[in-house]
GROMACS .gro file of C-alpha atoms in nm:
model
  321
    1MET     CA    1 -13.740  -1.604   0.937
    2ASN     CA    2 -13.699  -1.540   1.224
    3GLN     CA    3 -13.973  -1.554   1.576
    4PHE     CA    4 -13.880  -1.233   1.609
    5ASP     CA    5 -13.986  -1.103   1.328
    6ASN     CA    6 -14.306  -1.364   1.304
    7LEU     CA    7 -14.385  -1.254   1.589
    8ALA     CA    8 -14.369  -0.992   1.486
    9ARG     CA    9 -14.697  -1.027   1.217
   10GLN     CA   10 -14.844  -1.146   1.537
   11SER     CA   11 -14.840  -0.849   1.781
   12ILE     CA   12 -14.700  -0.543   1.810
   13ILE     CA   13 -14.385  -0.607   2.051
   14VAL     CA   14 -14.212  -0.332   2.276
   15ALA     CA   15 -13.923  -0.293   2.427
   16ASP     CA   16 -13.943  -0.340   2.857
   17THR     CA   17 -13.609  -0.155   2.948
   18GLY     CA   18 -13.481   0.183   2.961
   19ASP     CA   19 -13.140   0.084   2.787
   20ILE     CA   20 -13.190   0.312   2.532
   21GLU     CA   21 -12.904   0.063   2.269
   22GLN     CA   22 -13.079  -0.198   2.377
   23ILE     CA   23 -13.355  -0.062   2.179
   24ARG     CA   24 -13.197   0.047   1.893
   25LYS     CA   25 -12.996  -0.210   1.874
   26TYR     CA   26 -13.372  -0.426   1.842
   27LYS     CA   27 -13.549  -0.183   1.670
   28PRO     CA   28 -13.903  -0.271   1.854
   29THR     CA   29 -14.223  -0.110   1.700
   30ASP     CA   30 -14.320   0.104   2.160
   31ALA     CA   31 -14.114   0.045   2.428
   32THR     CA   32 -14.145   0.062   2.746
   33THR     CA   33 -13.969   0.220   3.153
   34ASN     CA   34 -14.070   0.260   3.423
   35PRO     CA   35 -13.913   0.361   3.829
   36SER     CA   36 -13.714   0.003   3.821
   37LEU     CA   37 -13.558   0.044   3.516
   38ILE     CA   38 -13.499   0.423   3.518
   39TYR     CA   39 -13.305   0.363   3.790
   40LYS     CA   40 -13.086   0.052   3.606
   41ALA     CA   41 -13.037   0.284   3.289
   42ALA     CA   42 -12.944   0.648   3.508
   43LYS     CA   43 -12.693   0.433   3.665
   44LEU     CA   44 -12.451   0.378   3.337
   45PRO     CA   45 -12.194   0.610   3.265
   46GLN     CA   46 -12.405   0.685   2.933
   47TYR     CA   47 -12.643   0.854   3.011
   48GLU     CA   48 -12.471   1.123   3.241
   49HIS     CA   49 -12.591   1.365   3.037
   50LEU     CA   50 -12.972   1.254   3.083
   51ILE     CA   51 -12.937   1.359   3.491
   52ASP     CA   52 -12.667   1.650   3.374
   53GLU     CA   53 -12.988   1.774   3.214
   54ALA     CA   54 -13.275   1.742   3.427
   55ILE     CA   55 -13.024   1.891   3.754
   56ALA     CA   56 -12.938   2.208   3.612
   57TYR     CA   57 -13.373   2.204   3.411
   58THR     CA   58 -13.490   2.269   3.831
   59ALA     CA   59 -13.263   2.453   3.957
   60ASN     CA   60 -13.414   2.722   4.011
   61LYS     CA   61 -13.749   2.503   4.204
   62PRO     CA   62 -13.785   2.541   4.535
   63ALA     CA   63 -13.609   2.310   4.701
   64ASN     CA   64 -13.882   2.146   4.913
   65GLU     CA   65 -14.025   2.078   4.554
   66ARG     CA   66 -13.672   2.033   4.355
   67LEU     CA   67 -13.593   1.652   4.428
   68GLU     CA   68 -13.965   1.481   4.282
   69TRP     CA   69 -13.955   1.834   3.992
   70THR     CA   70 -13.575   1.596   3.900
   71MET     CA   71 -13.710   1.233   3.937
   72ASP     CA   72 -14.001   1.310   3.710
   73ARG     CA   73 -13.756   1.561   3.465
   74LEU     CA   74 -13.544   1.211   3.449
   75ALA     CA   75 -13.849   1.041   3.343
   76VAL     CA   76 -13.904   1.236   3.057
   77ASN     CA   77 -13.548   1.279   2.970
   78PHE     CA   78 -13.509   0.940   2.956
   79ALA     CA   79 -13.905   0.883   2.731
   80ALA     CA   80 -13.779   1.184   2.492
   81GLU     CA   81 -13.534   1.015   2.410
   82ILE     CA   82 -13.646   0.732   2.350
   83ALA     CA   83 -13.909   0.827   2.150
   84ALA     CA   84 -13.637   0.986   1.908
   85ILE     CA   85 -13.622   0.613   1.829
   86VAL     CA   86 -13.894   0.410   1.835
   87PRO     CA   87 -14.200   0.487   1.581
   88GLY     CA   88 -14.439   0.384   1.775
   89VAL     CA   89 -14.574   0.537   2.160
   90VAL     CA   90 -14.336   0.530   2.434
   91SER     CA   91 -14.446   0.484   2.830
   92VAL     CA   92 -14.380   0.686   3.135
   93GLU     CA   93 -14.463   0.588   3.490
   94VAL     CA   94 -14.579   0.899   3.673
   95ASP     CA   95 -14.383   0.808   4.153
   96ALA     CA   96 -14.566   0.461   4.230
   97SER     CA   97 -14.552   0.624   4.595
   98ILE     CA   98 -14.900   0.846   4.404
   99ALA     CA   99 -15.078   0.516   4.347
  100PHE     CA  100 -15.396   0.617   4.602
  101LYS     CA  101 -15.387   0.966   4.506
  102PRO     CA  102 -15.607   0.993   4.226
  103LYS     CA  103 -15.554   1.417   4.168
  104ARG     CA  104 -15.111   1.439   4.219
  105THR     CA  105 -15.105   1.141   3.991
  106ALA     CA  106 -15.314   1.360   3.753
  107ASN     CA  107 -15.103   1.637   3.804
  108ARG     CA  108 -14.783   1.492   3.788
  109ALA     CA  109 -14.901   1.325   3.481
  110ARG     CA  110 -15.029   1.639   3.314
  111ARG     CA  111 -14.727   1.765   3.455
  112MET     CA  112 -14.459   1.527   3.292
  113ILE     CA  113 -14.652   1.573   2.949
  114ALA     CA  114 -14.637   1.960   2.935
  115MET     CA  115 -14.203   1.885   2.943
  116LEU     CA  116 -14.218   1.671   2.662
  117GLU     CA  117 -14.428   1.861   2.444
  118GLN     CA  118 -14.175   2.091   2.540
  119LYS     CA  119 -13.898   1.878   2.448
  120GLY     CA  120 -14.123   1.849   2.087
  121VAL     CA  121 -14.250   1.545   2.207
  122PRO     CA  122 -14.671   1.535   2.121
  123ARG     CA  123 -14.893   1.388   2.387
  124SER     CA  124 -14.939   1.092   2.122
  125LYS     CA  125 -14.618   0.994   2.168
  126ILE     CA  126 -14.620   0.913   2.560
  127LEU     CA  127 -14.833   0.661   2.752
  128ILE     CA  128 -14.874   0.743   3.126
  129LYS     CA  129 -14.802   0.429   3.389
  130ILE     CA  130 -15.006   0.445   3.681
  131ALA     CA  131 -15.076   0.167   3.926
  132ALA     CA  132 -15.422  -0.022   3.767
  133THR     CA  133 -15.566   0.069   4.174
  134TRP     CA  134 -15.889   0.243   4.205
  135TYR     CA  135 -15.773   0.586   4.269
  136GLY     CA  136 -15.594   0.532   3.966
  137ILE     CA  137 -15.790   0.391   3.742
  138LYS     CA  138 -16.000   0.714   3.863
  139ALA     CA  139 -15.682   0.946   3.719
  140ALA     CA  140 -15.582   0.769   3.437
  141GLU     CA  141 -16.016   0.848   3.332
  142GLN     CA  142 -16.000   1.147   3.401
  143LEU     CA  143 -15.615   1.219   3.220
  144GLU     CA  144 -15.799   1.014   2.875
  145LYS     CA  145 -16.103   1.299   2.878
  146GLU     CA  146 -15.784   1.535   2.849
  147GLY     CA  147 -15.650   1.353   2.594
  148ILE     CA  148 -15.357   1.212   2.776
  149HIS     CA  149 -15.343   0.812   2.726
  150CYS     CA  150 -15.260   0.548   2.992
  151ASN     CA  151 -15.103   0.238   3.120
  152LEU     CA  152 -15.267   0.110   3.384
  153THR     CA  153 -14.948  -0.101   3.498
  154LEU     CA  154 -14.975  -0.371   3.718
  155ILE     CA  155 -15.247  -0.583   3.594
  156PHE     CA  156 -15.281  -0.839   3.761
  157ASN     CA  157 -15.725  -0.949   3.791
  158LEU     CA  158 -16.008  -0.906   3.488
  159GLU     CA  159 -16.324  -0.837   3.791
  160ALA     CA  160 -16.205  -0.629   3.956
  161GLN     CA  161 -15.870  -0.426   3.702
  162ALA     CA  162 -15.925  -0.473   3.378
  163ALA     CA  163 -16.294  -0.430   3.405
  164ALA     CA  164 -16.233  -0.197   3.581
  165CYS     CA  165 -15.984   0.037   3.337
  166ALA     CA  166 -16.202  -0.093   3.078
  167GLU     CA  167 -16.510   0.032   3.198
  168ALA     CA  168 -16.256   0.373   3.186
  169GLY     CA  169 -16.153   0.425   2.846
  170VAL     CA  170 -15.773   0.353   2.962
  171THR     CA  171 -15.576   0.354   2.658
  172LEU     CA  172 -15.391   0.037   2.694
  173ILE     CA  173 -15.329  -0.291   3.026
  174SER     CA  174 -15.021  -0.447   3.171
  175PRO     CA  175 -15.145  -0.790   3.269
  176PHE     CA  176 -14.817  -0.897   3.447
  177VAL     CA  177 -14.750  -1.253   3.398
  178GLY     CA  178 -14.452  -1.363   3.457
  179ARG     CA  179 -14.513  -1.181   3.830
  180VAL     CA  180 -14.867  -1.419   3.848
  181ARG     CA  181 -14.631  -1.714   3.849
  182ASP     CA  182 -14.496  -1.660   4.045
  183TRP     CA  183 -14.767  -1.651   4.287
  184GLN     CA  184 -14.817  -1.957   4.152
  185ILE     CA  185 -14.518  -2.148   4.204
  186ALA     CA  186 -14.546  -2.000   4.568
  187ASN     CA  187 -14.873  -2.069   4.695
  188LYS     CA  188 -14.992  -2.372   4.464
  189THR     CA  189 -14.712  -2.530   4.211
  190ALA     CA  190 -14.519  -2.538   3.914
  191PRO     CA  191 -14.698  -2.535   3.574
  192LYS     CA  192 -14.632  -2.882   3.410
  193GLY     CA  193 -14.620  -2.613   3.028
  194VAL     CA  194 -14.757  -2.212   2.980
  195ASP     CA  195 -15.107  -2.363   2.899
  196ASP     CA  196 -15.072  -2.393   3.327
  197ASP     CA  197 -14.952  -2.131   3.341
  198ASP     CA  198 -15.199  -1.909   3.628
  199GLY     CA  199 -14.974  -1.556   3.363
  200VAL     CA  200 -15.038  -1.656   3.051
  201ILE     CA  201 -15.414  -1.809   3.170
  202LEU     CA  202 -15.496  -1.442   3.315
  203VAL     CA  203 -15.364  -1.231   2.940
  204ARG     CA  204 -15.594  -1.490   2.700
  205LYS     CA  205 -15.857  -1.392   3.010
  206ILE     CA  206 -15.875  -0.995   3.030
  207TYR     CA  207 -15.796  -1.033   2.632
  208ASN     CA  208 -16.103  -1.254   2.518
  209TYR     CA  209 -16.364  -1.070   2.755
  210TYR     CA  210 -16.235  -0.717   2.589
  211GLN     CA  211 -16.302  -0.916   2.245
  212ARG     CA  212 -16.663  -1.094   2.397
  213HIS     CA  213 -16.750  -0.698   2.477
  214GLY     CA  214 -16.651  -0.464   2.220
  215TYR     CA  215 -16.355  -0.299   2.419
  216LYS     CA  216 -16.177  -0.094   2.215
  217THR     CA  217 -15.854  -0.090   2.605
  218ILE     CA  218 -15.525  -0.256   2.394
  219VAL     CA  219 -15.411  -0.546   2.628
  220MET     CA  220 -15.018  -0.567   2.624
  221GLY     CA  221 -14.836  -0.846   2.816
  222ALA     CA  222 -14.585  -0.757   3.049
  223SER     CA  223 -14.331  -0.944   3.270
  224PHE     CA  224 -14.201  -1.243   3.174
  225ARG     CA  225 -14.078  -1.465   3.356
  226THR     CA  226 -13.957  -1.777   2.925
  227LYS     CA  227 -13.954  -1.711   2.635
  228GLU     CA  228 -14.262  -1.991   2.606
  229GLU     CA  229 -14.449  -1.727   2.797
  230VAL     CA  230 -14.442  -1.486   2.525
  231LEU     CA  231 -14.520  -1.713   2.246
  232ALA     CA  232 -14.720  -1.846   2.415
  233LEU     CA  233 -14.990  -1.486   2.386
  234ALA     CA  234 -14.873  -1.452   2.014
  235GLY     CA  235 -15.180  -1.258   1.835
  236CYS     CA  236 -15.201  -1.047   2.205
  237ASP     CA  237 -15.254  -0.644   2.101
  238LYS     CA  238 -14.829  -0.585   2.227
  239LEU     CA  239 -14.619  -0.707   2.441
  240THR     CA  240 -14.341  -0.574   2.604
  241ILE     CA  241 -14.002  -0.727   2.607
  242GLY     CA  242 -13.713  -0.774   2.786
  243PRO     CA  243 -13.396  -0.734   2.618
  244LYS     CA  244 -13.266  -1.085   2.702
  245PHE     CA  245 -13.607  -1.230   2.565
  246LEU     CA  246 -13.619  -1.012   2.257
  247LYS     CA  247 -13.301  -1.150   2.135
  248GLN     CA  248 -13.315  -1.544   2.273
  249LEU     CA  249 -13.640  -1.466   1.999
  250SER     CA  250 -13.380  -1.306   1.780
  251ASP     CA  251 -13.205  -1.622   1.802
  252SER     CA  252 -13.476  -1.876   1.709
  253ASN     CA  253 -13.599  -1.947   1.364
  254ASP     CA  254 -13.854  -2.218   1.525
  255PRO     CA  255 -14.236  -2.146   1.477
  256VAL     CA  256 -14.479  -1.896   1.629
  257PRO     CA  257 -14.820  -2.071   1.611
  258GLN     CA  258 -15.104  -1.772   1.685
  259HIS     CA  259 -15.282  -1.821   2.016
  260LEU     CA  260 -15.527  -1.536   2.027
  261PHE     CA  261 -15.736  -1.397   1.728
  262LYS     CA  262 -15.942  -1.060   1.720
  263ASN     CA  263 -16.330  -1.245   1.688
  264ALA     CA  264 -16.533  -1.155   1.909
  265GLY     CA  265 -16.856  -1.322   1.799
  266ALA     CA  266 -16.643  -1.718   1.856
  267VAL     CA  267 -16.514  -1.626   2.232
  268VAL     CA  268 -16.676  -1.724   2.495
  269ALA     CA  269 -16.584  -1.498   2.824
  270PRO     CA  270 -16.738  -1.317   3.163
  271PRO     CA  271 -17.037  -1.081   3.162
  272LYS     CA  272 -17.000  -0.727   3.282
  273GLY     CA  273 -17.063  -0.672   3.588
  274PRO     CA  274 -17.109  -0.364   3.811
  275VAL     CA  275 -16.811  -0.168   3.815
  276ASP     CA  276 -16.729   0.079   4.118
  277ASP     CA  277 -16.536   0.156   4.407
  278ARG     CA  278 -16.698  -0.171   4.633
  279HIS     CA  279 -16.725  -0.413   4.334
  280PHE     CA  280 -16.353  -0.375   4.333
  281TYR     CA  281 -16.262  -0.440   4.620
  282GLN     CA  282 -16.484  -0.704   4.707
  283ARG     CA  283 -16.362  -0.890   4.344
  284LEU     CA  284 -15.987  -0.733   4.487
  285CYS     CA  285 -16.016  -0.892   4.796
  286ASN     CA  286 -16.129  -1.220   4.638
  287ASP     CA  287 -15.848  -1.234   4.429
  288PRO     CA  288 -15.564  -1.244   4.740
  289MET     CA  289 -15.255  -1.329   4.475
  290ALA     CA  290 -15.356  -0.982   4.275
  291LEU     CA  291 -15.456  -0.822   4.633
  292GLU     CA  292 -15.071  -0.939   4.691
  293LYS     CA  293 -14.879  -0.917   4.419
  294LEU     CA  294 -15.069  -0.558   4.332
  295HIS     CA  295 -14.917  -0.369   4.701
  296ALA     CA  296 -14.611  -0.580   4.688
  297GLY     CA  297 -14.554  -0.420   4.327
  298ILE     CA  298 -14.590  -0.037   4.458
  299ARG     CA  299 -14.396  -0.110   4.685
  300GLY     CA  300 -14.093  -0.287   4.478
  301PHE     CA  301 -14.128   0.040   4.200
  302MET     CA  302 -14.112   0.335   4.591
  303LYS     CA  303 -13.785   0.107   4.663
  304ASP     CA  304 -13.625   0.178   4.332
  305GLY     CA  305 -13.792   0.496   4.351
  306LYS     CA  306 -13.582   0.595   4.582
  307ALA     CA  307 -13.359   0.446   4.507
  308CYS     CA  308 -13.255   0.607   4.268
  309ALA     CA  309 -13.353   0.958   4.442
  310ASP     CA  310 -13.085   0.899   4.709
  311MET     CA  311 -12.812   0.859   4.397
  312ILE     CA  312 -12.953   1.193   4.201
  313SER     CA  313 -13.029   1.419   4.556
  314LYS     CA  314 -12.600   1.296   4.583
  315ARG     CA  315 -12.567   1.393   4.290
  316MET     CA  316 -12.760   1.689   4.331
  317MET     CA  317 -12.542   1.768   4.650
  318LYS     CA  318 -12.208   1.786   4.437
  319SER     CA  319 -12.350   2.004   4.196
  320LYS     CA  320 -12.238   2.409   4.207
  321LEU     CA  321 -12.609   2.435   4.098
   0.00000   0.00000   0.00000
């Protein structure tokens, strides 16, 4: 048995790509997308029809709103195509530029869900990805009450972000393992192995905290830098993995020991603390890595989102619609 199949027995494997052909190739249970992945995939010629459909769909929208609608429709088109392939759920991200605007975030999420349902994709197949700012968490809390399930992304901290997400009842969170490791290398020292990897340590802490306190929120490790980071989290609820590491896992028959277990009574974890905006920002400010990486992540998604929007805008101007 290869490592992919072995790992799949312990954790749900999620494809971290917008490339539909890669998803067909590896046959994961779920899939995740984000503005960077959509931009990368949208530049491939085999997905031009998804762009053309998005442009045609928004032909009658007001001129000052059309590009925004087209970008949402493009994300919906990719999500719908992927949802037809994977047996599980697909994560589709709300525009990162509104990460601090909860009402706009919630309204854009509702709009994307409505478009997906019009395409025959039930909301049960979709997770709306939202950056885990305090405002994003509040938007997700309201959406969850409406039956719109959310994936809170750019998680770098337990005490502020992960704790608040669990209390808000969000469906899933995505701690970014590799970006935590990047900060560790840049500001402290390179880890000697995965057990010294701050990103791996963070996910293990969050997972055990949720287990200890009985939270139902799913933990999905994301943003890996090495295959070893992936394997070090075997047993985590879900792991979203890029094609590079999916191939490496498929090509190896080495053993995959389990590291995380569903055993709430045996794990050691911090006690619960108060969850409100004051404590959230205080805890986030006390964690320079999380504060830096959260905002850098939002800026990065905004940059790629704008690049994709510029590409689509040029195509719209060439179109007769």
